[in-house]
Short mmCIF file of C-alpha atoms and ligand atoms in Angstrom, two decimals:
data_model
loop_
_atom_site.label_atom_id
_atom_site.label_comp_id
_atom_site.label_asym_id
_atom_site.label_seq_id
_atom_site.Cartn_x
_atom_site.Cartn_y
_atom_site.Cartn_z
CA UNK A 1 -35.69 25.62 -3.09
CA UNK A 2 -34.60 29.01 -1.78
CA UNK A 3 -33.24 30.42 1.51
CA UNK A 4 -31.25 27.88 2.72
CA UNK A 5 -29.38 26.88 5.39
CA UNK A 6 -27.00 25.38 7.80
CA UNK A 7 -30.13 22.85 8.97
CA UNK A 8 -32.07 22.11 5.54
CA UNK A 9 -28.92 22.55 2.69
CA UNK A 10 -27.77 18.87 2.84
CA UNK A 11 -31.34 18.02 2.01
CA UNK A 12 -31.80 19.62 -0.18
CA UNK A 13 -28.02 18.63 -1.83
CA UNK A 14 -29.42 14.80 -1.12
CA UNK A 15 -32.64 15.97 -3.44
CA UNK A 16 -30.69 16.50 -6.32
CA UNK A 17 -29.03 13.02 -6.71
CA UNK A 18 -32.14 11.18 -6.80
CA UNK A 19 -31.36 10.87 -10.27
CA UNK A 20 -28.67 9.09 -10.07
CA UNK A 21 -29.05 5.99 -12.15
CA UNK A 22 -26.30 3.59 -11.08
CA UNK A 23 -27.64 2.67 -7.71
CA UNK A 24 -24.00 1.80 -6.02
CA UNK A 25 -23.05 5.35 -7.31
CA UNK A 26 -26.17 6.95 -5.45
CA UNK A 27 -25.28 5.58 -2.34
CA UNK A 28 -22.08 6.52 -2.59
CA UNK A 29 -22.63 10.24 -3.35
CA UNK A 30 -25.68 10.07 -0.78
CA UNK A 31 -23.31 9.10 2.10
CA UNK A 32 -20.47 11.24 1.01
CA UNK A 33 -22.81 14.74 1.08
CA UNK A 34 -23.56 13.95 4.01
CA UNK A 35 -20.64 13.02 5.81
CA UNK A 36 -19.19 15.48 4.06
CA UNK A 37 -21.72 18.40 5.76
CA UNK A 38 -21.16 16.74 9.06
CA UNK A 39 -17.91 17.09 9.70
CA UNK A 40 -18.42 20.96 8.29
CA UNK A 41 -20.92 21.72 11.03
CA UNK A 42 -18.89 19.23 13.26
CA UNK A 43 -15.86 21.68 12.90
CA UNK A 44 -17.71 24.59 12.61
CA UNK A 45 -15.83 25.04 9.61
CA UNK A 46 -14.77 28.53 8.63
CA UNK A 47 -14.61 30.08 4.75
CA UNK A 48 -10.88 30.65 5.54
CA UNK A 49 -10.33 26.77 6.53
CA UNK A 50 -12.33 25.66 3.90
CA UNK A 51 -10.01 27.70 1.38
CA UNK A 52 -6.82 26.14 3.01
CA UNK A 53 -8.62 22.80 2.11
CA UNK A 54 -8.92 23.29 -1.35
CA UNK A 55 -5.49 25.02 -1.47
CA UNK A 56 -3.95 21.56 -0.06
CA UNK A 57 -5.67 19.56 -2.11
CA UNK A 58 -4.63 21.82 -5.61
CA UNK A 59 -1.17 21.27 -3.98
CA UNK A 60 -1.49 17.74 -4.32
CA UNK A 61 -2.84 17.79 -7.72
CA UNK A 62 -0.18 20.25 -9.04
CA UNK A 63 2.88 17.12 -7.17
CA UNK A 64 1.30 14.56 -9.04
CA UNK A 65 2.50 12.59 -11.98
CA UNK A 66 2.93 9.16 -13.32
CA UNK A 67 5.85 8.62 -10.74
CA UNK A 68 4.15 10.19 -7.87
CA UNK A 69 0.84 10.24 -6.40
CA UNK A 70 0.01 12.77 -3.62
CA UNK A 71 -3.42 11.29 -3.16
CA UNK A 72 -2.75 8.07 -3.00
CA UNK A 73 -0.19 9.40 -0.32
CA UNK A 74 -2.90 11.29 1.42
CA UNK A 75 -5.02 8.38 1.30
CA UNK A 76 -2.64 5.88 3.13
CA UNK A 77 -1.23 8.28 5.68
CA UNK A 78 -5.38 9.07 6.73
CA UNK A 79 -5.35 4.93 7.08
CA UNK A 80 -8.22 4.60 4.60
CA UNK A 81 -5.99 2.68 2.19
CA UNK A 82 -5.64 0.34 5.41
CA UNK A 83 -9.39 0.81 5.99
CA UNK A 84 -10.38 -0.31 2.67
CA UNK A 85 -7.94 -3.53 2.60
CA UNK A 86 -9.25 -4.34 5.82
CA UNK A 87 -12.78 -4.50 4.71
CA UNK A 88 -12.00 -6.37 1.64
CA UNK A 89 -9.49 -9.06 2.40
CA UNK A 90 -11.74 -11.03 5.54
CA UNK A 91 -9.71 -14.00 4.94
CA UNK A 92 -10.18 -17.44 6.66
CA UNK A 93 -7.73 -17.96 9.48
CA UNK A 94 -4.62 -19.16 8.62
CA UNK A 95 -4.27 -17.25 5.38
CA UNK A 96 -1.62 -14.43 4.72
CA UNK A 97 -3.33 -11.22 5.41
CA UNK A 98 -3.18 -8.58 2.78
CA UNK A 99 -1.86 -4.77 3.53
CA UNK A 100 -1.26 -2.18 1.70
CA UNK A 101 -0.21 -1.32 -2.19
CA UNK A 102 1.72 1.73 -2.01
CA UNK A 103 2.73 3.68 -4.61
CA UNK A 104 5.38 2.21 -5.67
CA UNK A 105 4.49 -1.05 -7.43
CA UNK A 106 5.58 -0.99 -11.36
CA UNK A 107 3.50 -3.36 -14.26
CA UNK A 108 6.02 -5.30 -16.51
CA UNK A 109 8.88 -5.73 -13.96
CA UNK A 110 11.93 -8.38 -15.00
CA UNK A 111 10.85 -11.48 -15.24
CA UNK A 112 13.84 -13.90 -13.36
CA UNK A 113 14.31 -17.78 -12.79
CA UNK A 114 14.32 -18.92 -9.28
CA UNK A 115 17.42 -18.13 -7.41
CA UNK A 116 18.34 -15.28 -9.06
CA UNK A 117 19.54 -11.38 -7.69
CA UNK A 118 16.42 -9.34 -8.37
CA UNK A 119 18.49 -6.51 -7.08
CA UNK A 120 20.40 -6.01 -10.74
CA UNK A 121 22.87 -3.78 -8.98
CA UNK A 122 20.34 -1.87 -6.19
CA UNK A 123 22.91 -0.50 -3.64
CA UNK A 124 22.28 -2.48 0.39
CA UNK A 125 23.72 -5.69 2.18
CA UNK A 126 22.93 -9.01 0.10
CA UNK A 127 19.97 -10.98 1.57
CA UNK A 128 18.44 -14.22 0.46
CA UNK A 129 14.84 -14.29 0.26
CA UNK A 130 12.83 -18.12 0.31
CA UNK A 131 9.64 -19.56 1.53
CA UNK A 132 6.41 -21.68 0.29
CA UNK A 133 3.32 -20.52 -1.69
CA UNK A 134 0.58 -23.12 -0.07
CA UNK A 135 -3.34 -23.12 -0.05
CA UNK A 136 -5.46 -23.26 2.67
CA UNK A 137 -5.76 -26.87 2.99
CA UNK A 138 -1.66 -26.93 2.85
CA UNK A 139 -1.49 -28.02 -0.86
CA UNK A 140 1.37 -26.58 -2.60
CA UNK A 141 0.96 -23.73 -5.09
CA UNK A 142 2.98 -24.58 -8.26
CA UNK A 143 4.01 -22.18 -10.53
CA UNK A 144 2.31 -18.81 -8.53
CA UNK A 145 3.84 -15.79 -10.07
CA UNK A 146 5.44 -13.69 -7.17
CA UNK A 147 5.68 -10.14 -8.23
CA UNK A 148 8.52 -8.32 -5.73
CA UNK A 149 9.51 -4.77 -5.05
CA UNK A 150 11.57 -3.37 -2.51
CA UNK A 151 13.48 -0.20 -1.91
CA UNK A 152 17.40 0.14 -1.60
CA UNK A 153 20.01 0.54 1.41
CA UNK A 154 18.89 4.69 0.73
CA UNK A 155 15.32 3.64 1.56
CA UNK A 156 14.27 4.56 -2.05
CA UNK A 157 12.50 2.64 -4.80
CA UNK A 158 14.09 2.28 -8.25
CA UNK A 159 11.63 5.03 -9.40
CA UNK A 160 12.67 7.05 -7.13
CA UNK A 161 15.80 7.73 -8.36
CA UNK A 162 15.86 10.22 -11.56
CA UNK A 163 19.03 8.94 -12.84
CA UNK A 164 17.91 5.14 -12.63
CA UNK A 165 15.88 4.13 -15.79
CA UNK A 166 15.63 0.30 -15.84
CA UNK A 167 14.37 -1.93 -12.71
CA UNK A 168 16.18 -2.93 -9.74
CA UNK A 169 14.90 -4.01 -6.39
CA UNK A 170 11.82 -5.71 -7.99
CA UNK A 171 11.26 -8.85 -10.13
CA UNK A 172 8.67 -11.27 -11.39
CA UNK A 173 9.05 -15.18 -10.49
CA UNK A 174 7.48 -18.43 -10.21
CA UNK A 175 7.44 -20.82 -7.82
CA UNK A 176 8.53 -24.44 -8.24
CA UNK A 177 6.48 -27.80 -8.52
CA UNK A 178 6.47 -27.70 -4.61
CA UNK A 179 5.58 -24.52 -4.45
CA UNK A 180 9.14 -23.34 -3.06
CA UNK A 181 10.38 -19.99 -4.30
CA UNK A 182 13.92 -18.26 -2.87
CA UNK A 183 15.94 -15.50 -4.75
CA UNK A 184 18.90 -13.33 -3.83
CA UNK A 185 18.12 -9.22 -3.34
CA UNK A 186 19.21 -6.63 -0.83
CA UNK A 187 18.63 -5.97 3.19
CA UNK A 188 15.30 -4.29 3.31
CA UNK A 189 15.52 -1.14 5.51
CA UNK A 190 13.28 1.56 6.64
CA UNK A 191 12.34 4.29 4.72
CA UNK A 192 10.72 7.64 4.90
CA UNK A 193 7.59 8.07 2.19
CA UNK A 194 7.47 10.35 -0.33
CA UNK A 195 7.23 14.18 2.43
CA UNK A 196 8.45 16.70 0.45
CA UNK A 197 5.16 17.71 -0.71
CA UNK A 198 1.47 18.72 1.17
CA UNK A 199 0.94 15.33 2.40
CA UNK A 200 4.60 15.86 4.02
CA UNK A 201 3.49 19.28 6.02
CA UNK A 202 0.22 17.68 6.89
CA UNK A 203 2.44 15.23 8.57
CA UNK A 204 4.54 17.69 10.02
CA UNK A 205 1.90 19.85 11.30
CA UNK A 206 -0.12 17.18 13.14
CA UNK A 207 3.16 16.26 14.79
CA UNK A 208 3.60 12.29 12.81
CA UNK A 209 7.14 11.16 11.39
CA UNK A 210 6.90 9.96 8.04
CA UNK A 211 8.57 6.44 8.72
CA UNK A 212 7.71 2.90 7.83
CA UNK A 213 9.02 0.03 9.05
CA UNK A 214 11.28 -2.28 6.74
CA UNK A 215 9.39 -4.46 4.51
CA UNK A 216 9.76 -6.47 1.10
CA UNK A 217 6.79 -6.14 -0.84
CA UNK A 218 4.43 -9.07 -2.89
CA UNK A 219 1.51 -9.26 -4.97
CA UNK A 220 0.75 -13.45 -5.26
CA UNK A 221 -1.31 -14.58 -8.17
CA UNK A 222 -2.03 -18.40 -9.19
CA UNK A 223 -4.62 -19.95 -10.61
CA UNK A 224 -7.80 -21.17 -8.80
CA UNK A 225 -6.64 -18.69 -5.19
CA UNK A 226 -7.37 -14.80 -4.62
CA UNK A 227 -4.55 -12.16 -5.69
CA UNK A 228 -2.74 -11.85 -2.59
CA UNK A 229 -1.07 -7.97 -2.13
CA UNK A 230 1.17 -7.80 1.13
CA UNK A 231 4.30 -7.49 2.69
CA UNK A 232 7.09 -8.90 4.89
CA UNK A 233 8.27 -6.61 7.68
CA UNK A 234 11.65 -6.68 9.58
CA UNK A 235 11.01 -7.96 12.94
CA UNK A 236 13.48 -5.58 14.82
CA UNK A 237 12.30 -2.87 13.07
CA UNK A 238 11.98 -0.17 15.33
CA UNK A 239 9.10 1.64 13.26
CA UNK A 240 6.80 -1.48 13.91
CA UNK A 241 3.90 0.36 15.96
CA UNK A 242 3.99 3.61 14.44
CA UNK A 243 3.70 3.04 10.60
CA UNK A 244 3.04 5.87 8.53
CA UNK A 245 0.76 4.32 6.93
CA UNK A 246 -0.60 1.73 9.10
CA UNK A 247 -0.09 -1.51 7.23
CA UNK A 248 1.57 -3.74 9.74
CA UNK A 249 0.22 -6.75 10.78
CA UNK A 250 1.40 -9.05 13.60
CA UNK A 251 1.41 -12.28 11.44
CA UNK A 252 3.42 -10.36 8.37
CA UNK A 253 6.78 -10.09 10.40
CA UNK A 254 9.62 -12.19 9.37
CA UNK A 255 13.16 -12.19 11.58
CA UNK A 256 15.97 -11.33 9.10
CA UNK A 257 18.97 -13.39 10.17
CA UNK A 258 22.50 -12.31 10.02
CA UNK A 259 24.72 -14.99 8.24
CA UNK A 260 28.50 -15.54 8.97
CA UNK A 261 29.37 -13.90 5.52
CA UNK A 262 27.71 -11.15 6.30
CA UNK A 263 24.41 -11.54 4.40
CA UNK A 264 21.01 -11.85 5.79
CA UNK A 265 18.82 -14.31 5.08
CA UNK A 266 14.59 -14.49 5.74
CA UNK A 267 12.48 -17.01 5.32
CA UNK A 268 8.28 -16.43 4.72
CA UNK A 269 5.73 -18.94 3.83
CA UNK A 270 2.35 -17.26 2.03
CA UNK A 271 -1.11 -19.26 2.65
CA UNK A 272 -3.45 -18.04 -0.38
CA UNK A 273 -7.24 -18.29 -0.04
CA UNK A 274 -9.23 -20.10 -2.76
CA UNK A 275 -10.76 -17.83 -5.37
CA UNK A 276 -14.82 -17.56 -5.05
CA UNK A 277 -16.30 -20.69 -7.10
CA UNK A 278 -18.07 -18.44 -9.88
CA UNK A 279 -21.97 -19.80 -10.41
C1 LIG B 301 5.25 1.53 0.24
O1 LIG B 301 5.35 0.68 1.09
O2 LIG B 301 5.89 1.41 -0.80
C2 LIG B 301 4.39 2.72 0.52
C3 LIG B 301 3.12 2.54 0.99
C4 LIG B 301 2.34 3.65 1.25
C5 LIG B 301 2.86 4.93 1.04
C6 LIG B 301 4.14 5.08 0.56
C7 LIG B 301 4.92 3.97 0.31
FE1 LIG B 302 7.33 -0.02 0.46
#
C-alpha cells in the first residue's frame, strides 16, 4: 500500500478498520473517513486551512473545563445537537417535543416543595411558573420529578457567575397527585451563549449573532414515560427564528403574561410518551 493518492487514500484508510470489532463502532469510523475525505476534496482543502482547523479546534480544547464546554458549544451552534435530538425523540403526535440540553444543566440541584421560589435570590422580575405533567392518553403524571434551570435578568446561568457558588435559577420538584406542578422563579430573558472563545469568532466570522431566544429549561422523568429534555420559549421573543442554536420548536412557546403587580406569570402543560415496554 504505497503511492497514494487523492483518488485511492480513503480506501485504503477504509482497509485498515476492517478490524474493528464492535460493529456500531465500524460503521461509525467507516462513514466518518469518508465523509471526512469528502468534504476535503469537496473544499479542495489546503495544508494552510487544514492547520487553521486543528488550531481552532486546540483552541477549544485549551477553553474547556468542567464549567465550560467549547465543543459542546461548537456542536449546537453547527445544529447537530438539534440534528441528533431530532432523530432520536420521533414522538407520537401530541407529545412535548424534546430540544436541546445545553451546557448548562447541573446534577444534584435543590430539591423544593411545590410552590416554592427556585430563584433563591437570582436577580430578574418575579414570574410564576405552573402547568400539568399528563401522558399520552391524558392520564395525569403523579409525582414526575421536574428538574428546572434558567438563567437570570443578566442572561447568565448560576454557573456562570464566578462569585456565585450555590444554585439559583434551577430546582428539582414533583408534581402533585393530579399531576399539577407551579413554582415561583424569575422572568426568563434572552441571552447570548457562551462567545468569548473560538466558537464565538466562528460565529463572528460567518456573520451569525450569538442570541437565543428566552426560554426556561426541563428535563421530565416519571416512572413508566420517556425522559423528556426541553424547553419553554417566550412567545414575543424577538430571537424566535434565528436561534443560535436552533432548538425552537413551534409547539414549545408559551405567552408570558404581565400581571397587575408587576409579575409575569406562564402557564405550560408537558404530554410525556410511554417508555418502550422492555421484552
Ligand atoms: C442553553 O440553552 O442553556 C444553551 C444551549 C446551547 C448552547 C448554549 C446554551
Ligand atoms: Fe438556556
Amino acid at each position: 500500500m504505497r503511492n497514494l493518492d487523492q483518488n485511492t487514500i480513503t480506501e485504503a484508510v477504509l482497509a485498515r478498520h476492517v478490524n474493528t470489532l464492535n460493529p456500531r463502532l465500524k460503521q461509525i469510523m467507516t462513514s466518518l473517513v469518508k465523509h471526512l475525505h469528502d468534504f476535503a476534496r469537496d473544499v479542495e482543502l489546503t495544508e494552510g486551512e487544514w492547520f487553521q482547523g486543528v488550531e481552532f479546534l486546540t483552541r477549544c480544547g485549551h477553553i474547556t473545563d468542567d464549567k465550560r464546554q467549547e465543543f459542546v458549544l461548537l456542536s449546537d451552534v453547527l445544529g447537530l445537537s438539534m440534528l441528533t435530538v431530532a432523530m432520536n425523540n420521533d414522538k407520537p403526535n401530541g407529545c412535548t417535543e424534546a430540544t436541546v440540553f445545553g451546557p448548562f444543566h447541573v446534577e444534584g440541584a435543590p430539591h423544593y416543595e411545590l410552590g416554592a421560589d427556585i430563584s433563591n435570590g437570582a436577580r430578574g422580575i418575579p414570574c410564576l411558573v405552573r402547568g400539568t405533567v399528563r401522558g399520552v392518553n391524558g392520564e395525569p403524571v403523579a409525582n414526575a420529578m421536574l428538574d428546572v434551570w434558567q438563567s437570570d435578568e443578566d442572561g447568565l446561568y448560576d454557573v456562570q457567575h464566578a462569585d456565585i457558588d450555590h444554585a439559583q435559577g434551577r430546582g428539582i420538584l414533583h408534581t402533585d397527585n393530579e399531576g399539577r406542578y407551579w413554582f415561583k422563579s424569575i422572568l426568563a430573558v434572552p441571552y447570548a451563549i457562551p462567545h468569548d472563545g473560538p466558537v464565538g469568532k466562528m460565529l463572528d466570522a460567518t456573520g451569525r449573532h450569538p442570541w437565543r431566544p428566552a426560554h426556561l429549561h426541563f428535563m421530565i422523568k416519571a416512572s413508566g414515560y420517556e425522559t423528556l429534555t426541553t424547553h419553554v420559549f417566550r412567545s414575543d421573543d424577538q430571537y424566535l427564528d434565528s436561534d443560535a442554536v436552533f432548538g425552537v420548536r413551534e409547539s414549545l412557546i408559551a405567552a408570558w403574561k404581565p400581571q397587575s403587580d408587576g409579575s409575569y406569570l406562564v402557564g405550560y402543560d408537558f404530554v410525556l410518551n410511554p417508555a418502550p415496554v422492555k421484552e
